[in-house]
mmCIF file with all atom_site columns, C-alpha atoms in Angstrom:
data_model
loop_
_atom_site.group_PDB
_atom_site.id
_atom_site.type_symbol
_atom_site.label_atom_id
_atom_site.label_alt_id
_atom_site.label_comp_id
_atom_site.label_asym_id
_atom_site.label_entity_id
_atom_site.label_seq_id
_atom_site.pdbx_PDB_ins_code
_atom_site.Cartn_x
_atom_site.Cartn_y
_atom_site.Cartn_z
_atom_site.occupancy
_atom_site.B_iso_or_equiv
_atom_site.pdbx_formal_charge
_atom_site.auth_seq_id
_atom_site.auth_comp_id
_atom_site.auth_asym_id
_atom_site.auth_atom_id
_atom_site.pdbx_PDB_model_num
ATOM 1   C CA . MET A 1 1   ? -0.111  0.525   -0.148  1.00 0.00 ? 1   MET A CA 1
ATOM 2   C CA . SER A 1 2   ? 1.482   3.867   -0.988  1.00 0.00 ? 2   SER A CA 1
ATOM 3   C CA . SER A 1 3   ? 0.601   6.367   1.038   1.00 0.00 ? 3   SER A CA 1
ATOM 4   C CA . LEU A 1 4   ? 1.720   10.320  0.689   1.00 0.00 ? 4   LEU A CA 1
ATOM 5   C CA . GLY A 1 5   ? 3.177   11.741  3.190   1.00 0.00 ? 5   GLY A CA 1
ATOM 6   C CA . PRO A 1 6   ? 1.566   14.606  5.369   1.00 0.00 ? 6   PRO A CA 1
ATOM 7   C CA . TYR A 1 7   ? -0.084  17.359  4.050   1.00 0.00 ? 7   TYR A CA 1
ATOM 8   C CA . THR A 1 8   ? -2.840  19.653  3.780   1.00 0.00 ? 8   THR A CA 1
ATOM 9   C CA . TYR A 1 9   ? -4.773  19.951  0.306   1.00 0.00 ? 9   TYR A CA 1
ATOM 10  C CA . VAL A 1 10  ? -6.624  23.385  -0.224  1.00 0.00 ? 10  VAL A CA 1
ATOM 11  C CA . THR A 1 11  ? -8.601  23.804  -3.776  1.00 0.00 ? 11  THR A CA 1
ATOM 12  C CA . LEU A 1 12  ? -11.049 26.494  -4.526  1.00 0.00 ? 12  LEU A CA 1
ATOM 13  C CA . SER A 1 13  ? -13.088 26.910  -8.055  1.00 0.00 ? 13  SER A CA 1
ATOM 14  C CA . MET A 1 14  ? -14.925 29.334  -9.370  1.00 0.00 ? 14  MET A CA 1
ATOM 15  C CA . GLN A 1 15  ? -17.543 28.926  -12.522 1.00 0.00 ? 15  GLN A CA 1
ATOM 16  C CA . SER A 1 16  ? -19.191 31.961  -13.744 1.00 0.00 ? 16  SER A CA 1
ATOM 17  C CA . ASP A 1 17  ? -22.418 32.628  -12.080 1.00 0.00 ? 17  ASP A CA 1
ATOM 18  C CA . GLU A 1 18  ? -22.052 29.862  -9.339  1.00 0.00 ? 18  GLU A CA 1
ATOM 19  C CA . ALA A 1 19  ? -20.971 30.560  -5.837  1.00 0.00 ? 19  ALA A CA 1
ATOM 20  C CA . PRO A 1 20  ? -16.729 29.278  -5.171  1.00 0.00 ? 20  PRO A CA 1
ATOM 21  C CA . HIS A 1 21  ? -16.231 26.140  -3.462  1.00 0.00 ? 21  HIS A CA 1
ATOM 22  C CA . VAL A 1 22  ? -13.309 25.509  -1.140  1.00 0.00 ? 22  VAL A CA 1
ATOM 23  C CA . GLY A 1 23  ? -12.079 22.436  -0.194  1.00 0.00 ? 23  GLY A CA 1
ATOM 24  C CA . VAL A 1 24  ? -10.007 21.747  2.725   1.00 0.00 ? 24  VAL A CA 1
ATOM 25  C CA . SER A 1 25  ? -8.302  18.207  3.627   1.00 0.00 ? 25  SER A CA 1
ATOM 26  C CA . PHE A 1 26  ? -6.402  17.680  6.527   1.00 0.00 ? 26  PHE A CA 1
ATOM 27  C CA . TYR A 1 27  ? -3.564  14.901  6.263   1.00 0.00 ? 27  TYR A CA 1
ATOM 28  C CA . THR A 1 28  ? -1.047  15.574  8.432   1.00 0.00 ? 28  THR A CA 1
ATOM 29  C CA . PRO A 1 29  ? -0.112  14.575  12.053  1.00 0.00 ? 29  PRO A CA 1
ATOM 30  C CA . ARG A 1 30  ? 0.503   18.961  12.806  1.00 0.00 ? 30  ARG A CA 1
ATOM 31  C CA . LEU A 1 31  ? -3.417  19.520  12.956  1.00 0.00 ? 31  LEU A CA 1
ATOM 32  C CA . ARG A 1 32  ? -4.932  21.738  15.677  1.00 0.00 ? 32  ARG A CA 1
ATOM 33  C CA . VAL A 1 33  ? -8.182  21.588  16.610  1.00 0.00 ? 33  VAL A CA 1
ATOM 34  C CA . SER A 1 34  ? -10.175 23.751  19.130  1.00 0.00 ? 34  SER A CA 1
ATOM 35  C CA . SER A 1 35  ? -13.131 26.101  20.416  1.00 0.00 ? 35  SER A CA 1
ATOM 36  C CA . GLY A 1 36  ? -14.529 28.521  22.064  1.00 0.00 ? 36  GLY A CA 1
ATOM 37  C CA . LEU A 1 37  ? -16.456 31.987  22.721  1.00 0.00 ? 37  LEU A CA 1
ATOM 38  C CA . LEU A 1 38  ? -15.507 34.968  21.178  1.00 0.00 ? 38  LEU A CA 1
ATOM 39  C CA . LEU A 1 39  ? -16.135 37.464  23.876  1.00 0.00 ? 39  LEU A CA 1
ATOM 40  C CA . SER A 1 40  ? -16.624 40.616  21.461  1.00 0.00 ? 40  SER A CA 1
ATOM 41  C CA . ASN A 1 41  ? -19.317 39.111  20.284  1.00 0.00 ? 41  ASN A CA 1
ATOM 42  C CA . PRO A 1 42  ? -20.519 36.157  21.887  1.00 0.00 ? 42  PRO A CA 1
ATOM 43  C CA . ARG A 1 43  ? -20.909 33.054  19.646  1.00 0.00 ? 43  ARG A CA 1
ATOM 44  C CA . PRO A 1 44  ? -18.791 29.640  19.569  1.00 0.00 ? 44  PRO A CA 1
ATOM 45  C CA . PHE A 1 45  ? -16.578 28.573  16.703  1.00 0.00 ? 45  PHE A CA 1
ATOM 46  C CA . LEU A 1 46  ? -14.520 25.923  16.087  1.00 0.00 ? 46  LEU A CA 1
ATOM 47  C CA . GLU A 1 47  ? -10.959 25.912  14.307  1.00 0.00 ? 47  GLU A CA 1
ATOM 48  C CA . PHE A 1 48  ? -8.824  23.270  12.392  1.00 0.00 ? 48  PHE A CA 1
ATOM 49  C CA . THR A 1 49  ? -5.661  24.634  12.035  1.00 0.00 ? 49  THR A CA 1
ATOM 50  C CA . SER A 1 50  ? -2.620  23.587  9.752   1.00 0.00 ? 50  SER A CA 1
ATOM 51  C CA . HIS A 1 51  ? 0.057   25.361  8.916   1.00 0.00 ? 51  HIS A CA 1
ATOM 52  C CA . GLU A 1 52  ? -1.110  25.681  5.174   1.00 0.00 ? 52  GLU A CA 1
ATOM 53  C CA . ALA A 1 53  ? -4.815  26.476  6.071   1.00 0.00 ? 53  ALA A CA 1
ATOM 54  C CA . HIS A 1 54  ? -6.944  27.567  8.710   1.00 0.00 ? 54  HIS A CA 1
ATOM 55  C CA . VAL A 1 55  ? -10.773 26.694  8.767   1.00 0.00 ? 55  VAL A CA 1
ATOM 56  C CA . HIS A 1 56  ? -13.035 28.801  10.970  1.00 0.00 ? 56  HIS A CA 1
ATOM 57  C CA . ILE A 1 57  ? -16.534 27.295  11.718  1.00 0.00 ? 57  ILE A CA 1
ATOM 58  C CA . SER A 1 58  ? -19.269 30.061  14.164  1.00 0.00 ? 58  SER A CA 1
ATOM 59  C CA . THR A 1 59  ? -23.072 30.434  14.030  1.00 0.00 ? 59  THR A CA 1
ATOM 60  C CA . THR A 1 60  ? -25.459 31.458  10.832  1.00 0.00 ? 60  THR A CA 1
ATOM 61  C CA . GLY A 1 61  ? -24.186 34.785  10.046  1.00 0.00 ? 61  GLY A CA 1
ATOM 62  C CA . ALA A 1 62  ? -21.740 35.402  12.738  1.00 0.00 ? 62  ALA A CA 1
ATOM 63  C CA . GLY A 1 63  ? -24.796 35.618  15.076  1.00 0.00 ? 63  GLY A CA 1
ATOM 64  C CA . PRO A 1 64  ? -26.854 34.538  18.130  1.00 0.00 ? 64  PRO A CA 1
ATOM 65  C CA . VAL A 1 65  ? -27.374 30.953  18.126  1.00 0.00 ? 65  VAL A CA 1
ATOM 66  C CA . THR A 1 66  ? -30.144 29.584  15.674  1.00 0.00 ? 66  THR A CA 1
ATOM 67  C CA . ASP A 1 67  ? -32.293 26.037  16.005  1.00 0.00 ? 67  ASP A CA 1
ATOM 68  C CA . ALA A 1 68  ? -30.228 25.400  12.566  1.00 0.00 ? 68  ALA A CA 1
ATOM 69  C CA . ASP A 1 69  ? -26.920 26.062  14.570  1.00 0.00 ? 69  ASP A CA 1
ATOM 70  C CA . LEU A 1 70  ? -27.298 23.606  17.104  1.00 0.00 ? 70  LEU A CA 1
ATOM 71  C CA . ALA A 1 71  ? -28.656 21.401  14.380  1.00 0.00 ? 71  ALA A CA 1
ATOM 72  C CA . ILE A 1 72  ? -25.229 21.759  12.772  1.00 0.00 ? 72  ILE A CA 1
ATOM 73  C CA . ALA A 1 73  ? -23.741 21.294  16.103  1.00 0.00 ? 73  ALA A CA 1
ATOM 74  C CA . ARG A 1 74  ? -24.890 17.929  16.627  1.00 0.00 ? 74  ARG A CA 1
ATOM 75  C CA . GLU A 1 75  ? -24.118 16.871  13.227  1.00 0.00 ? 75  GLU A CA 1
ATOM 76  C CA . ILE A 1 76  ? -20.291 17.878  14.213  1.00 0.00 ? 76  ILE A CA 1
ATOM 77  C CA . PHE A 1 77  ? -20.094 16.597  17.264  1.00 0.00 ? 77  PHE A CA 1
ATOM 78  C CA . ASN A 1 78  ? -21.957 12.965  15.774  1.00 0.00 ? 78  ASN A CA 1
ATOM 79  C CA . ALA A 1 79  ? -19.326 13.018  13.362  1.00 0.00 ? 79  ALA A CA 1
ATOM 80  C CA . ALA A 1 80  ? -16.528 13.276  15.791  1.00 0.00 ? 80  ALA A CA 1
ATOM 81  C CA . ALA A 1 81  ? -17.227 10.446  18.019  1.00 0.00 ? 81  ALA A CA 1
ATOM 82  C CA . ARG A 1 82  ? -17.836 8.422   14.802  1.00 0.00 ? 82  ARG A CA 1
ATOM 83  C CA . TYR A 1 83  ? -14.439 9.531   13.408  1.00 0.00 ? 83  TYR A CA 1
ATOM 84  C CA . LEU A 1 84  ? -13.008 8.876   17.223  1.00 0.00 ? 84  LEU A CA 1
ATOM 85  C CA . ALA A 1 85  ? -14.723 5.205   16.843  1.00 0.00 ? 85  ALA A CA 1
ATOM 86  C CA . ASP A 1 86  ? -13.316 4.305   13.730  1.00 0.00 ? 86  ASP A CA 1
ATOM 87  C CA . CYS A 1 87  ? -9.990  5.713   14.512  1.00 0.00 ? 87  CYS A CA 1
ATOM 88  C CA . GLU A 1 88  ? -9.733  3.580   18.130  1.00 0.00 ? 88  GLU A CA 1
ATOM 89  C CA . ARG A 1 89  ? -11.063 0.357   16.441  1.00 0.00 ? 89  ARG A CA 1
ATOM 90  C CA . LEU A 1 90  ? -8.426  0.817   12.838  1.00 0.00 ? 90  LEU A CA 1
ATOM 91  C CA . HIS A 1 91  ? -5.952  1.588   15.419  1.00 0.00 ? 91  HIS A CA 1
ATOM 92  C CA . ALA A 1 92  ? -6.566  -1.319  17.869  1.00 0.00 ? 92  ALA A CA 1
ATOM 93  C CA . ASP A 1 93  ? -6.761  -3.355  14.431  1.00 0.00 ? 93  ASP A CA 1
ATOM 94  C CA . GLN A 1 94  ? -3.242  -2.473  13.323  1.00 0.00 ? 94  GLN A CA 1
ATOM 95  C CA . SER A 1 95  ? -1.921  -2.959  16.506  1.00 0.00 ? 95  SER A CA 1
ATOM 96  C CA . ALA A 1 96  ? -3.291  -6.309  16.808  1.00 0.00 ? 96  ALA A CA 1
ATOM 97  C CA . THR A 1 97  ? -2.365  -7.147  13.199  1.00 0.00 ? 97  THR A CA 1
ATOM 98  C CA . ASP A 1 98  ? 1.383   -5.614  13.998  1.00 0.00 ? 98  ASP A CA 1
ATOM 99  C CA . LYS A 1 99  ? 1.738   -7.577  17.128  1.00 0.00 ? 99  LYS A CA 1
ATOM 100 C CA . ALA A 1 100 ? 0.689   -11.071 14.976  1.00 0.00 ? 100 ALA A CA 1
ATOM 101 C CA . ALA A 1 101 ? 3.614   -10.292 12.112  1.00 0.00 ? 101 ALA A CA 1
ATOM 102 C CA . THR A 1 102 ? 6.266   -9.489  15.534  1.00 0.00 ? 102 THR A CA 1
ATOM 103 C CA . ASP A 1 103 ? 4.732   -12.803 17.269  1.00 0.00 ? 103 ASP A CA 1
ATOM 104 C CA . THR A 1 104 ? 5.182   -15.158 14.063  1.00 0.00 ? 104 THR A CA 1
ATOM 105 C CA . ALA A 1 105 ? 8.605   -13.296 13.161  1.00 0.00 ? 105 ALA A CA 1
ATOM 106 C CA . ALA A 1 106 ? 10.003  -14.783 16.438  1.00 0.00 ? 106 ALA A CA 1
#
């Protein structure tokens, strides 16, 4: 199996008469994730940052928290929980495979 080294991939697509599309893919251990509350205009935020890109997520129109904002926050939470569960399961599988290979080689 071939794999690339760590990287961040950012694209911007612009077509006439269409809204721009920005794509950001993080494949790096240097990814930082943070969240907090902006105090100047109280609203929550979530950030994903690497050396190459910065993604900032906040409430609709950077305004008061709406029912739609709560729904999106729940979707992010549930997706992150699934991502964690998949990472933990794959890590455990890989560790077991590595241990079996080491035991067989010994």
